PDB file of C-alpha atoms and ligand atoms in Angstrom:
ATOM      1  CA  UNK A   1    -135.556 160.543  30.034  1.00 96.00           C
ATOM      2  CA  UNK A   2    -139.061 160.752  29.113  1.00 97.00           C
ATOM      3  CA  UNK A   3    -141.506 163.891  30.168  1.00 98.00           C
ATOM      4  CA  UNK A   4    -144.497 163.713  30.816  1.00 98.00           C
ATOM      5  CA  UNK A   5    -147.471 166.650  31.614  1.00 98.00           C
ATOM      6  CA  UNK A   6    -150.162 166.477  33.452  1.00 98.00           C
ATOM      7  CA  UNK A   7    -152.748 169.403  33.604  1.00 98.00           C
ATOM      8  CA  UNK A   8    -154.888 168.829  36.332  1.00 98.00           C
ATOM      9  CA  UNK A   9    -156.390 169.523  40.009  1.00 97.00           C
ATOM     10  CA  UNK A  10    -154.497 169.609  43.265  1.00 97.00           C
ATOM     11  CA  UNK A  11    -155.464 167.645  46.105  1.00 97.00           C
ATOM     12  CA  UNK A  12    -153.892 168.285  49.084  1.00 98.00           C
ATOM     13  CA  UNK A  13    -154.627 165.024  50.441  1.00 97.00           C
ATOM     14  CA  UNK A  14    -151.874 163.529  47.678  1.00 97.00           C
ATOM     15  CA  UNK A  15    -154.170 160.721  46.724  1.00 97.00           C
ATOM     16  CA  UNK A  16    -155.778 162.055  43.527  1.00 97.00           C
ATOM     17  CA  UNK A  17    -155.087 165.285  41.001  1.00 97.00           C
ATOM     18  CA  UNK A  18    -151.652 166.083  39.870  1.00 98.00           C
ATOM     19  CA  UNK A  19    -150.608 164.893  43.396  1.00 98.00           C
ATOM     20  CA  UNK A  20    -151.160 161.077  42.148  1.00 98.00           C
ATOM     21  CA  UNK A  21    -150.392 161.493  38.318  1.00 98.00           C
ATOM     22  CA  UNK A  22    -146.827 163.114  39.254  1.00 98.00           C
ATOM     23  CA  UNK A  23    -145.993 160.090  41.658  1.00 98.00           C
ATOM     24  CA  UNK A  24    -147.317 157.457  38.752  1.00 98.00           C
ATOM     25  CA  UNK A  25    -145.411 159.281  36.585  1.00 98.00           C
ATOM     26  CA  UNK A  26    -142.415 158.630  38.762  1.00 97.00           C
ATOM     27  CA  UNK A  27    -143.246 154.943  39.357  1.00 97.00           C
ATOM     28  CA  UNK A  28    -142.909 154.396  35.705  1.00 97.00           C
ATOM     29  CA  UNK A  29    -139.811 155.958  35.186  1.00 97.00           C
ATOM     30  CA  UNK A  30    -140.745 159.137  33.629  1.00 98.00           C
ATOM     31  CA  UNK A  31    -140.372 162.621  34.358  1.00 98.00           C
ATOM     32  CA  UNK A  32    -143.324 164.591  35.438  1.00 98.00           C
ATOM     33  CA  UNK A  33    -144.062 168.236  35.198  1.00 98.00           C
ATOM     34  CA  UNK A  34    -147.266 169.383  36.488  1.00 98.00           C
ATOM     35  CA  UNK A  35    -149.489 172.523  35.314  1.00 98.00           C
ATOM     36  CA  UNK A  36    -152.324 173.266  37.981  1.00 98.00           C
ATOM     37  CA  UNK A  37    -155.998 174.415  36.807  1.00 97.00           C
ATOM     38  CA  UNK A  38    -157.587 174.117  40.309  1.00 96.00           C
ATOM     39  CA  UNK A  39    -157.220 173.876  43.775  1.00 96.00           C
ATOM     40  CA  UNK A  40    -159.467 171.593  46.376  1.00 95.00           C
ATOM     41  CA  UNK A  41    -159.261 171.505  49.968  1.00 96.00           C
ATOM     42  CA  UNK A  42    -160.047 167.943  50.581  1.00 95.00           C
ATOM     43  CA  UNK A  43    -158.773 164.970  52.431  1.00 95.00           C
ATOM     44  CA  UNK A  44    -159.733 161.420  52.533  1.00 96.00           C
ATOM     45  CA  UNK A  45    -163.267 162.371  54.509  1.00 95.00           C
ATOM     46  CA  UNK A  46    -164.445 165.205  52.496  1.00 93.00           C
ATOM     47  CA  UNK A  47    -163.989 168.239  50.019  1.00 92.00           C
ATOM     48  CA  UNK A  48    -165.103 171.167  51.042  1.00 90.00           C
ATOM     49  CA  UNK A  49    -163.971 174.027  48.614  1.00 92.00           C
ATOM     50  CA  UNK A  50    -162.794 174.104  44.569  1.00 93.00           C
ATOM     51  CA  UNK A  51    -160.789 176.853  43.673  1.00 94.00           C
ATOM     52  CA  UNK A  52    -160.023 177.336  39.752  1.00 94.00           C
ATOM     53  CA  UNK A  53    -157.490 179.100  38.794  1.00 97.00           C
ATOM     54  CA  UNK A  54    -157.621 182.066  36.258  1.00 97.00           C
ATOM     55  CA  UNK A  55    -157.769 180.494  32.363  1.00 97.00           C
ATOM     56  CA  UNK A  56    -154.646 182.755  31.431  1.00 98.00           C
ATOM     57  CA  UNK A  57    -152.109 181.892  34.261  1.00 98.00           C
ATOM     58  CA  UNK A  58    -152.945 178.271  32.718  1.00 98.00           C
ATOM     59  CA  UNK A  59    -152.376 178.639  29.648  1.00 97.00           C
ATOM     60  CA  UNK A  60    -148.814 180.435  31.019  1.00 97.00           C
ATOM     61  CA  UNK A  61    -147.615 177.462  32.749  1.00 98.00           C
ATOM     62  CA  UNK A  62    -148.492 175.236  29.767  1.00 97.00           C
ATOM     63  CA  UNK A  63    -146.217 177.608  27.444  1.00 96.00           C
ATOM     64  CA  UNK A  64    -143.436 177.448  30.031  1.00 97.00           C
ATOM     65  CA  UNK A  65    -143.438 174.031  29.883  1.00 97.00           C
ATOM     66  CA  UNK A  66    -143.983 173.468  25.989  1.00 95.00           C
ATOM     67  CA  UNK A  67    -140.835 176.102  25.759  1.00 94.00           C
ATOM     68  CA  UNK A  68    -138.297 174.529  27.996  1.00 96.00           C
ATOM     69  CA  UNK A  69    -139.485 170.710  28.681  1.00 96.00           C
ATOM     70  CA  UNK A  70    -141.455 169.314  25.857  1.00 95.00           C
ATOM     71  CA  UNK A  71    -143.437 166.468  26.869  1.00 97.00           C
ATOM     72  CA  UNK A  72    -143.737 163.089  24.953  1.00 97.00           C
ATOM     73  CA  UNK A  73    -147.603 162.714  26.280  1.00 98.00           C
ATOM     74  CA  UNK A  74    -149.490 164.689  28.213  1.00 98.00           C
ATOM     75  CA  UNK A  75    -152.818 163.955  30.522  1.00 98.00           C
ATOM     76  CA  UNK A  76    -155.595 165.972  31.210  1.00 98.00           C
ATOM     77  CA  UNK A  77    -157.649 165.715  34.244  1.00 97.00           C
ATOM     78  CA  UNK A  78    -159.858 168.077  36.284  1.00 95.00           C
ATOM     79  CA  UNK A  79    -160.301 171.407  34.556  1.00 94.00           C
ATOM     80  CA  UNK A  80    -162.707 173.197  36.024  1.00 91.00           C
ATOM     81  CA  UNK A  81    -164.005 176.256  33.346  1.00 92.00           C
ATOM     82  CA  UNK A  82    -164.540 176.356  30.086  1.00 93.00           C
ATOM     83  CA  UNK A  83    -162.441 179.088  29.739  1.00 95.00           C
ATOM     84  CA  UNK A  84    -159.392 176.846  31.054  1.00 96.00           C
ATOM     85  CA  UNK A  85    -160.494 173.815  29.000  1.00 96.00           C
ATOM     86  CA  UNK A  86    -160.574 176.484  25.806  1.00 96.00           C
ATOM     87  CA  UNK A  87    -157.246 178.037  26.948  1.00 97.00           C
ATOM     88  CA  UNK A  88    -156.031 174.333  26.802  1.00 97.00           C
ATOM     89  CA  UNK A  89    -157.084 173.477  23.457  1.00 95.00           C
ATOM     90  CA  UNK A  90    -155.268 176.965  22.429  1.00 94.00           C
ATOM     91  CA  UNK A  91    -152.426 176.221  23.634  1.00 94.00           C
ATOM     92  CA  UNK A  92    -152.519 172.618  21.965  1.00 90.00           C
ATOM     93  CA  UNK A  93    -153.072 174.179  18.697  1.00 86.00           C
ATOM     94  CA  UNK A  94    -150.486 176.716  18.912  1.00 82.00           C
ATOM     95  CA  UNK A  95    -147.769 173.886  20.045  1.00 81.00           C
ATOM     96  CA  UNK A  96    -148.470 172.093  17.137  1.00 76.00           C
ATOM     97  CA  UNK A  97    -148.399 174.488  14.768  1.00 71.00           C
ATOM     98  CA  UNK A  98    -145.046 175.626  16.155  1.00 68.00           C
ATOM     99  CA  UNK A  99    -144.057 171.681  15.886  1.00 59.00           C
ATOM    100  CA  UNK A 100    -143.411 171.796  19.902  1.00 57.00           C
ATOM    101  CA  UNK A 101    -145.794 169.316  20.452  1.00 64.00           C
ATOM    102  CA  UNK A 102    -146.368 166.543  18.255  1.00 78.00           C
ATOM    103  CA  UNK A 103    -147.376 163.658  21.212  1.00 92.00           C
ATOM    104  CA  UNK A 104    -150.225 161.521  22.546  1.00 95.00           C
ATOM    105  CA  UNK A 105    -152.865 163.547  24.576  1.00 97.00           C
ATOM    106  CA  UNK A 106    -155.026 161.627  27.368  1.00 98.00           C
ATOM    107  CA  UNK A 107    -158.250 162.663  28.348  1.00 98.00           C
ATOM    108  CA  UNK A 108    -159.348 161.995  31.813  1.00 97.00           C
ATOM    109  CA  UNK A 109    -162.597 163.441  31.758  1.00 95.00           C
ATOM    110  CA  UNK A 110    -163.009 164.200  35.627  1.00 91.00           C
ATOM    111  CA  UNK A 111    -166.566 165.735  35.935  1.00 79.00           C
ATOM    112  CA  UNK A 112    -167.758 164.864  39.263  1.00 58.00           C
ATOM    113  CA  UNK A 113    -166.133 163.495  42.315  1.00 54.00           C
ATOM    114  CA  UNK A 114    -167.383 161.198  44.615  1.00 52.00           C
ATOM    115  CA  UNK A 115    -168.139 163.343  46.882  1.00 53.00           C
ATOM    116  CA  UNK A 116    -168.118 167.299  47.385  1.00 56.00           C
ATOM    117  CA  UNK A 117    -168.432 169.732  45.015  1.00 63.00           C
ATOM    118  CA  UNK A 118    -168.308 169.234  40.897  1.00 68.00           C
ATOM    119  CA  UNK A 119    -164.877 169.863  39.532  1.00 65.00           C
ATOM    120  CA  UNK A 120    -166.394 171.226  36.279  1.00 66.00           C
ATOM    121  CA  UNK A 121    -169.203 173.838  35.815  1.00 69.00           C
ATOM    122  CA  UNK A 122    -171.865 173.382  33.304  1.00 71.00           C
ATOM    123  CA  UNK A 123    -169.917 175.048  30.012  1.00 80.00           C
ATOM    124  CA  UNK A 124    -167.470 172.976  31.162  1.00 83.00           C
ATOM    125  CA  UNK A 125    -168.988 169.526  29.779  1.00 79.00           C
ATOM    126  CA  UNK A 126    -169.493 171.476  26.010  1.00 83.00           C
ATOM    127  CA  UNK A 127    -165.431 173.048  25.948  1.00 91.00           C
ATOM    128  CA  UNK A 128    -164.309 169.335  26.857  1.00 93.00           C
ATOM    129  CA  UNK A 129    -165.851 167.676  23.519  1.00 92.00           C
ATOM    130  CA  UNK A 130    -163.455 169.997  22.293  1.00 93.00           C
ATOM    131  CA  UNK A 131    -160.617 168.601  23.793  1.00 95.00           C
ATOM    132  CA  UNK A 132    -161.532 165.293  23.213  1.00 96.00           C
ATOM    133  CA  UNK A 133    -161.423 166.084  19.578  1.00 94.00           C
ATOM    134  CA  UNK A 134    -157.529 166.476  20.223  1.00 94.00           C
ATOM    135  CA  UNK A 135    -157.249 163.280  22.303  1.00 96.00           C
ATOM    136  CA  UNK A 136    -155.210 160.006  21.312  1.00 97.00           C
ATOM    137  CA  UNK A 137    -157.540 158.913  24.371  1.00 98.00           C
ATOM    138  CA  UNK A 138    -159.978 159.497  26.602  1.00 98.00           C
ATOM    139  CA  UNK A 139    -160.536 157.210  29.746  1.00 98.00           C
ATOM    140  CA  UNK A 140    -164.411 157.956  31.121  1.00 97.00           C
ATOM    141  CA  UNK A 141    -165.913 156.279  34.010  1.00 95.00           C
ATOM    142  CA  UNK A 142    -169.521 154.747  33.727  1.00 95.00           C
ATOM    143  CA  UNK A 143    -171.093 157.582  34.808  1.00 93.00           C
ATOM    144  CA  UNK A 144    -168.782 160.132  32.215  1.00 93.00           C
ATOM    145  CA  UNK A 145    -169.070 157.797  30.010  1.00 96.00           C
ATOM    146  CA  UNK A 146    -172.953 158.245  29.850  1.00 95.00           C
ATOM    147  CA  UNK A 147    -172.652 162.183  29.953  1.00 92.00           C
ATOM    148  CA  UNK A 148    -170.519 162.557  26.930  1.00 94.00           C
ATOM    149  CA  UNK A 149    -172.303 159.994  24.708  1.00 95.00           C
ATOM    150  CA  UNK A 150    -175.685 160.888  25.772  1.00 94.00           C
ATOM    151  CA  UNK A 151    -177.052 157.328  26.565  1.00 97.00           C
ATOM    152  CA  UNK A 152    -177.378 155.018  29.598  1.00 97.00           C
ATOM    153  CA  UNK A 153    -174.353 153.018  30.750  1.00 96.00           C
ATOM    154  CA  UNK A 154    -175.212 150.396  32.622  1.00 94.00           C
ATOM    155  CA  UNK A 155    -173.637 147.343  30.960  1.00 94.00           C
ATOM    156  CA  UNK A 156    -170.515 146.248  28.726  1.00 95.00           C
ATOM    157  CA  UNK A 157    -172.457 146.589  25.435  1.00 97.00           C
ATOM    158  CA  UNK A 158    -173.510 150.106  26.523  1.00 97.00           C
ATOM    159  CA  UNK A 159    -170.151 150.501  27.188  1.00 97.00           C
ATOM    160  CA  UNK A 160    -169.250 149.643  23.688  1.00 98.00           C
ATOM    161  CA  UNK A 161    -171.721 151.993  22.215  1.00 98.00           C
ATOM    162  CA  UNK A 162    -170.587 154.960  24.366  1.00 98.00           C
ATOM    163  CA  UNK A 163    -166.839 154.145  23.364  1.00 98.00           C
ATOM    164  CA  UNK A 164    -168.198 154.624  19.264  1.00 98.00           C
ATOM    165  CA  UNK A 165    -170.029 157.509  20.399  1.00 98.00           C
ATOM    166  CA  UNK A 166    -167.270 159.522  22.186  1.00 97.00           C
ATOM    167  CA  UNK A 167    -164.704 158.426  19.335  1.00 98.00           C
ATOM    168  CA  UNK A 168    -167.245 160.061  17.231  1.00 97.00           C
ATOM    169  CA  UNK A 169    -166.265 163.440  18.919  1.00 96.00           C
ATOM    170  CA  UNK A 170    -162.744 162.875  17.499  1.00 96.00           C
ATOM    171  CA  UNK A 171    -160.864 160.962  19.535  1.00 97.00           C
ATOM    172  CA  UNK A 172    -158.563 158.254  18.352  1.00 97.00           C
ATOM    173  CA  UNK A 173    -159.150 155.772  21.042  1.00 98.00           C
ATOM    174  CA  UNK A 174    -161.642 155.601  23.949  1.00 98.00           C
ATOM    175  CA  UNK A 175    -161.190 153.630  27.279  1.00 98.00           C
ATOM    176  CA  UNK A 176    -164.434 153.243  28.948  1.00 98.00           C
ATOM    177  CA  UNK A 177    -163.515 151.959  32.569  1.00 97.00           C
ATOM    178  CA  UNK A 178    -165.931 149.668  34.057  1.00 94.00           C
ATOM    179  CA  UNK A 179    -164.858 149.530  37.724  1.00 89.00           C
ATOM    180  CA  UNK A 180    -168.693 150.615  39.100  1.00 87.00           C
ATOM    181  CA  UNK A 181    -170.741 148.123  37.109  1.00 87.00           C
ATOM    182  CA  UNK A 182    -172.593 146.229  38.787  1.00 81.00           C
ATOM    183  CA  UNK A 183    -172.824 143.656  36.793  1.00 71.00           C
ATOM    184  CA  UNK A 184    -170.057 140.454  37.339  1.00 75.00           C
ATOM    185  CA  UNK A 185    -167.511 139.394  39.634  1.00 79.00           C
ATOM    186  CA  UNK A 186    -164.700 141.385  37.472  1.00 90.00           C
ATOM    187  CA  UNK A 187    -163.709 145.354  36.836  1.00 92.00           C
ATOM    188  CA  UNK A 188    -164.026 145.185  33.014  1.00 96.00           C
ATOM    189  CA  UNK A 189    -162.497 148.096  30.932  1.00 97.00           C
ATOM    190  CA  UNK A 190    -163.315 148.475  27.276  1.00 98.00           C
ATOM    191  CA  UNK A 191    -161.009 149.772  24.904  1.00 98.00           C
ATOM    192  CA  UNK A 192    -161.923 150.859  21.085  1.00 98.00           C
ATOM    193  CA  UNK A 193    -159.055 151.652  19.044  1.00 98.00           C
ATOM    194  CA  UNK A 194    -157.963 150.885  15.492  1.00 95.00           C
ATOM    195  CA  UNK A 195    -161.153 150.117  14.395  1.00 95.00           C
ATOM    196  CA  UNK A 196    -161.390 147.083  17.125  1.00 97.00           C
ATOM    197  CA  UNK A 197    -162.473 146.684  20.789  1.00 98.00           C
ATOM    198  CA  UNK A 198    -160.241 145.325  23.454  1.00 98.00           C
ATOM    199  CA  UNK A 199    -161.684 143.881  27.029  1.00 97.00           C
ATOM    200  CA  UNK A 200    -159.171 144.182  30.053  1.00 97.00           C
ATOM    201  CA  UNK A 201    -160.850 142.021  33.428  1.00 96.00           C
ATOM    202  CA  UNK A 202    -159.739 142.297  36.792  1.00 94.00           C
ATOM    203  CA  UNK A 203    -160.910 140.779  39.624  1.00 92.00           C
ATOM    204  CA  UNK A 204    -163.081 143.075  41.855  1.00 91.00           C
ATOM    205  CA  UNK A 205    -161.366 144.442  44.693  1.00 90.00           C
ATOM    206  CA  UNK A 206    -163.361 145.165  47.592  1.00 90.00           C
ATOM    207  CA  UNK A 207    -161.933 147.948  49.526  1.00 92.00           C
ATOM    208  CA  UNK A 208    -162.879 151.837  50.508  1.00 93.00           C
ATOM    209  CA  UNK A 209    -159.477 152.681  49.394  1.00 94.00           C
ATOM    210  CA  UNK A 210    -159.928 154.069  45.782  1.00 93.00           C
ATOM    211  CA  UNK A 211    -159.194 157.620  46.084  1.00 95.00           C
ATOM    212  CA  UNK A 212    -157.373 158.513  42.804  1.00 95.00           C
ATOM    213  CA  UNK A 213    -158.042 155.266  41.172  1.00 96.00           C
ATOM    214  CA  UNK A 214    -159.163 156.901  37.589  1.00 96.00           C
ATOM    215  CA  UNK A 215    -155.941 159.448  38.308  1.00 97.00           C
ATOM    216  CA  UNK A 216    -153.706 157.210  38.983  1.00 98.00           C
ATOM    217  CA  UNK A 217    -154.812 154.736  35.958  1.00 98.00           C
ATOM    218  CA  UNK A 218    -154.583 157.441  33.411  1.00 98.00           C
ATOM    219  CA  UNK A 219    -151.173 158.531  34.700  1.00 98.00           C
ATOM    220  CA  UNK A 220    -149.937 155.122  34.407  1.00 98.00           C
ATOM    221  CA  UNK A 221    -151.399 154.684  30.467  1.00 98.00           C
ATOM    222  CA  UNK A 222    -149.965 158.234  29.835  1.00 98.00           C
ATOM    223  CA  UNK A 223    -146.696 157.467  31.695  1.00 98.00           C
ATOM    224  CA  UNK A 224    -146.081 154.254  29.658  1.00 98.00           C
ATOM    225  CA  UNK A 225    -147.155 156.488  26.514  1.00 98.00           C
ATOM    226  CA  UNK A 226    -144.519 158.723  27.121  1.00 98.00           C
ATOM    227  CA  UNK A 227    -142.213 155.407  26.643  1.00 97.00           C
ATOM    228  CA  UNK A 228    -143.299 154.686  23.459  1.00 97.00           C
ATOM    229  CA  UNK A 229    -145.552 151.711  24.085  1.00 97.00           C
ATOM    230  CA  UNK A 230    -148.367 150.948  21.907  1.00 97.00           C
ATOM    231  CA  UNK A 231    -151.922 151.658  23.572  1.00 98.00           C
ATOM    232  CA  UNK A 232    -153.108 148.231  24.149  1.00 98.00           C
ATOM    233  CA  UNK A 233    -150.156 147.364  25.898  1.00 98.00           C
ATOM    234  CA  UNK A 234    -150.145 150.446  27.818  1.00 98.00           C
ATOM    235  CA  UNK A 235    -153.550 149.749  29.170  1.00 98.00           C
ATOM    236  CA  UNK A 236    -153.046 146.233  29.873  1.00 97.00           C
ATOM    237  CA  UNK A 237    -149.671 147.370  32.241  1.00 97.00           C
ATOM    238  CA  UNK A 238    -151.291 150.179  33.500  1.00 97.00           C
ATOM    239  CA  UNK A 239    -154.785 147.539  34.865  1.00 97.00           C
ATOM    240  CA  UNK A 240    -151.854 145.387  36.425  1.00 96.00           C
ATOM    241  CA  UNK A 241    -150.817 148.234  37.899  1.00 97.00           C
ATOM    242  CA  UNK A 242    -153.671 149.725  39.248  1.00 96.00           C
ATOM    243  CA  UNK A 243    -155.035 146.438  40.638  1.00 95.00           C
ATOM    244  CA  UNK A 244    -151.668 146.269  42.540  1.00 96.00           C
ATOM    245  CA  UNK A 245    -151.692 149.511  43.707  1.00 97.00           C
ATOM    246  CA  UNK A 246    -155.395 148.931  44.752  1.00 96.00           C
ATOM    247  CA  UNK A 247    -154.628 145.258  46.303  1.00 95.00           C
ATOM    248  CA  UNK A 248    -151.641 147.383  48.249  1.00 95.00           C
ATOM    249  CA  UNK A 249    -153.418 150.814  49.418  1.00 95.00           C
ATOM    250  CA  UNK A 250    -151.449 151.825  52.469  1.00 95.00           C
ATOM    251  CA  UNK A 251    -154.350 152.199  54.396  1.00 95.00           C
ATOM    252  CA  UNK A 252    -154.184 155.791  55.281  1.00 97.00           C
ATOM    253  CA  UNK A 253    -157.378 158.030  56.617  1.00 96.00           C
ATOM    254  CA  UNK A 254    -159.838 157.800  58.211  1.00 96.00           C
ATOM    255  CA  UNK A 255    -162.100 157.731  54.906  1.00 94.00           C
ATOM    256  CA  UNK A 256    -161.629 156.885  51.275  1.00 94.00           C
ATOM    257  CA  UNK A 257    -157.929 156.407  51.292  1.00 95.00           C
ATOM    258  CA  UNK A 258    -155.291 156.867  48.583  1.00 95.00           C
ATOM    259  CA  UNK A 259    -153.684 153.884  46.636  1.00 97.00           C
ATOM    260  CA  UNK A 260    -150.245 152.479  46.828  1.00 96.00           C
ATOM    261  CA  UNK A 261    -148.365 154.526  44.283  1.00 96.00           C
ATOM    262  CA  UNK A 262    -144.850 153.024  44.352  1.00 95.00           C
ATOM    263  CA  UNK A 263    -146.679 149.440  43.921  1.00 95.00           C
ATOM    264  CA  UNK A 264    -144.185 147.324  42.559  1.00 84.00           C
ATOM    265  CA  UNK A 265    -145.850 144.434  39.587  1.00 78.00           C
ATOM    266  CA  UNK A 266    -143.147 143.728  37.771  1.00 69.00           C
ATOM    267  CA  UNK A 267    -145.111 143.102  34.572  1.00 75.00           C
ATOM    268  CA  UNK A 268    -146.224 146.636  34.275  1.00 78.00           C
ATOM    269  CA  UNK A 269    -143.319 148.808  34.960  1.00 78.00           C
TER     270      UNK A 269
HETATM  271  O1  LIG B 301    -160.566 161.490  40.732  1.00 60.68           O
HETATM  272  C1  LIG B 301    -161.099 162.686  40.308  1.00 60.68           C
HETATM  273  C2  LIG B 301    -160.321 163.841  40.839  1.00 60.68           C
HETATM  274  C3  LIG B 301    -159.502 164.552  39.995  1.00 60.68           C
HETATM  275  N1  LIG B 301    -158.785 165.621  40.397  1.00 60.68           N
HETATM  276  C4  LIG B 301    -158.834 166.035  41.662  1.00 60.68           C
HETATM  277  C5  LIG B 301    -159.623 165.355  42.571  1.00 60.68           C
HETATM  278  C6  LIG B 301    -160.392 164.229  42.170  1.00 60.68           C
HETATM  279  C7  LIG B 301    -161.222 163.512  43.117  1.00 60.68           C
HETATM  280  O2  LIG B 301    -161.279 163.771  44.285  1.00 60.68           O
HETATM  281  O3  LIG B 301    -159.650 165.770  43.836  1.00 60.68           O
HETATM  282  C8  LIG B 301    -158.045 167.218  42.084  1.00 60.68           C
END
């Protein structure tokens, strides 16, 4: 059986974090482990309160896992500090050195959320070019994307430019994820990798019920990763999948609600 890692947030709620990458994980057929670097007290309505965790009893929890169940990918998402993000990277660089960990990393760069408080300070932004210099891929938003490669991102040739500029910071591939443009009818995501760009279009779904949507996507890429798919592909299942489990949100709160985790598209699984 596969394993995969995800080092990320919790969110109580169940819709976002590790909460959502663990049940993705699941949905694809993989095995999940789960390191935690923060804690929110949130639900569909609001977040009131981030808790990180100290950068040590991270970096513990990654060893136990590296030790006992070596992943075949792992994902990143919320991380809080700098000092976790650098305790991460650490880590990273010790596994491989060690040859315990020789697999694809995915960079969700969660800075923000929607709403509430930020999920990463200030030094925060700085440690994670770091980690994207150890990234297979890294899967901004719009608004990340613009943050990391220092320009505007308002259409898809901005997003283009921001994918060259944030593979410039190491990474093998970037995903730049183009669900808030405002531009168009579709969601388009932009891919660069190998040298060449790759456009994935969805129809728009309108709907409050996104909570977890970047989660849950990266999950799904880093799930399929774990199975030894070839990135393209990967992406490509993992939009079918996320527009399903979008098209299929069970509805829940009374606020942004969580997507439909178990959705079942054939093609994608
Ligand atoms: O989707 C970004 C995100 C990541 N991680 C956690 C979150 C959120 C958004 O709410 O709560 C834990």
């Amino acid at each position: 059986v596969p394993v995969a890692l995800t080092i990320a947030g919790s969110d109580p709620g169940g819709g976002a974090g590790i909460q959502a990458d663990l049940k993705t994980f699941h949905r694809f057929g993989v095995y999940g482990t789960a390191v935690v670097t923060l804690i929110t007290v949130q639900n569909t309505v609001r977040m009131s309160r981030v808790e990180t965790l100290d950068a040590a009893l991270v970096a513990e929890q990654i060893g136990a896992v590296f030790e006992d169940l070596p992943p075949q990918a792992v994902k990143t998402g919320a991380l809080g500090t700098a000092a976790i993000i650098d305790a991460i990277v650490d880590s990273f660089a010790d596994a491989s050195a060690t040859r315990r960990l020789a697999c694809p990393l995915v960079v969700d760069p969660v800075m923000l959320s929607s709403h509430g408080p930020a999920l990463a300070d200030a030094s925060a932004a700085a440690a994670l070019q770091r980690l994207i210099g150890q990234a297979a891929l890294v899967t901004p938003n719009l608004a990340e994307a613009a943050r990391l490669a220092g320009i505007e991102v308002a259409t898809t040739q901005d997003m283009r430019e921001a994918a060259r500029r944030i593979a410039a910071l190491g990474a093998r591939a970037v995903l730049v994820k183009g669900g808030h443009l405002s531009q168009g009818q579709d969601a388009i995501d932009i891919l660069w990798s190998g040298g060449r760009f790759t456009e994935y279009a969805s129809p728009r779904i309108l709907t409050r019920h996104t909570h977890g949507t970047g989660c849950t996507y990266s999950a799904a890429i880093t799930a399929l990763l774990a199975r030894g798919v070839a990135i393209e592909e990967a992406v490509r299942r993992a939009k079918r999948f996320i527009d399903a489990a979008i098209a299929t949100s069970p509805g829940l709160g009374r606020g942004a609600g969580p997507l439909n985790h178990w959705a079942d598209d054939a093609g994608s699984l």
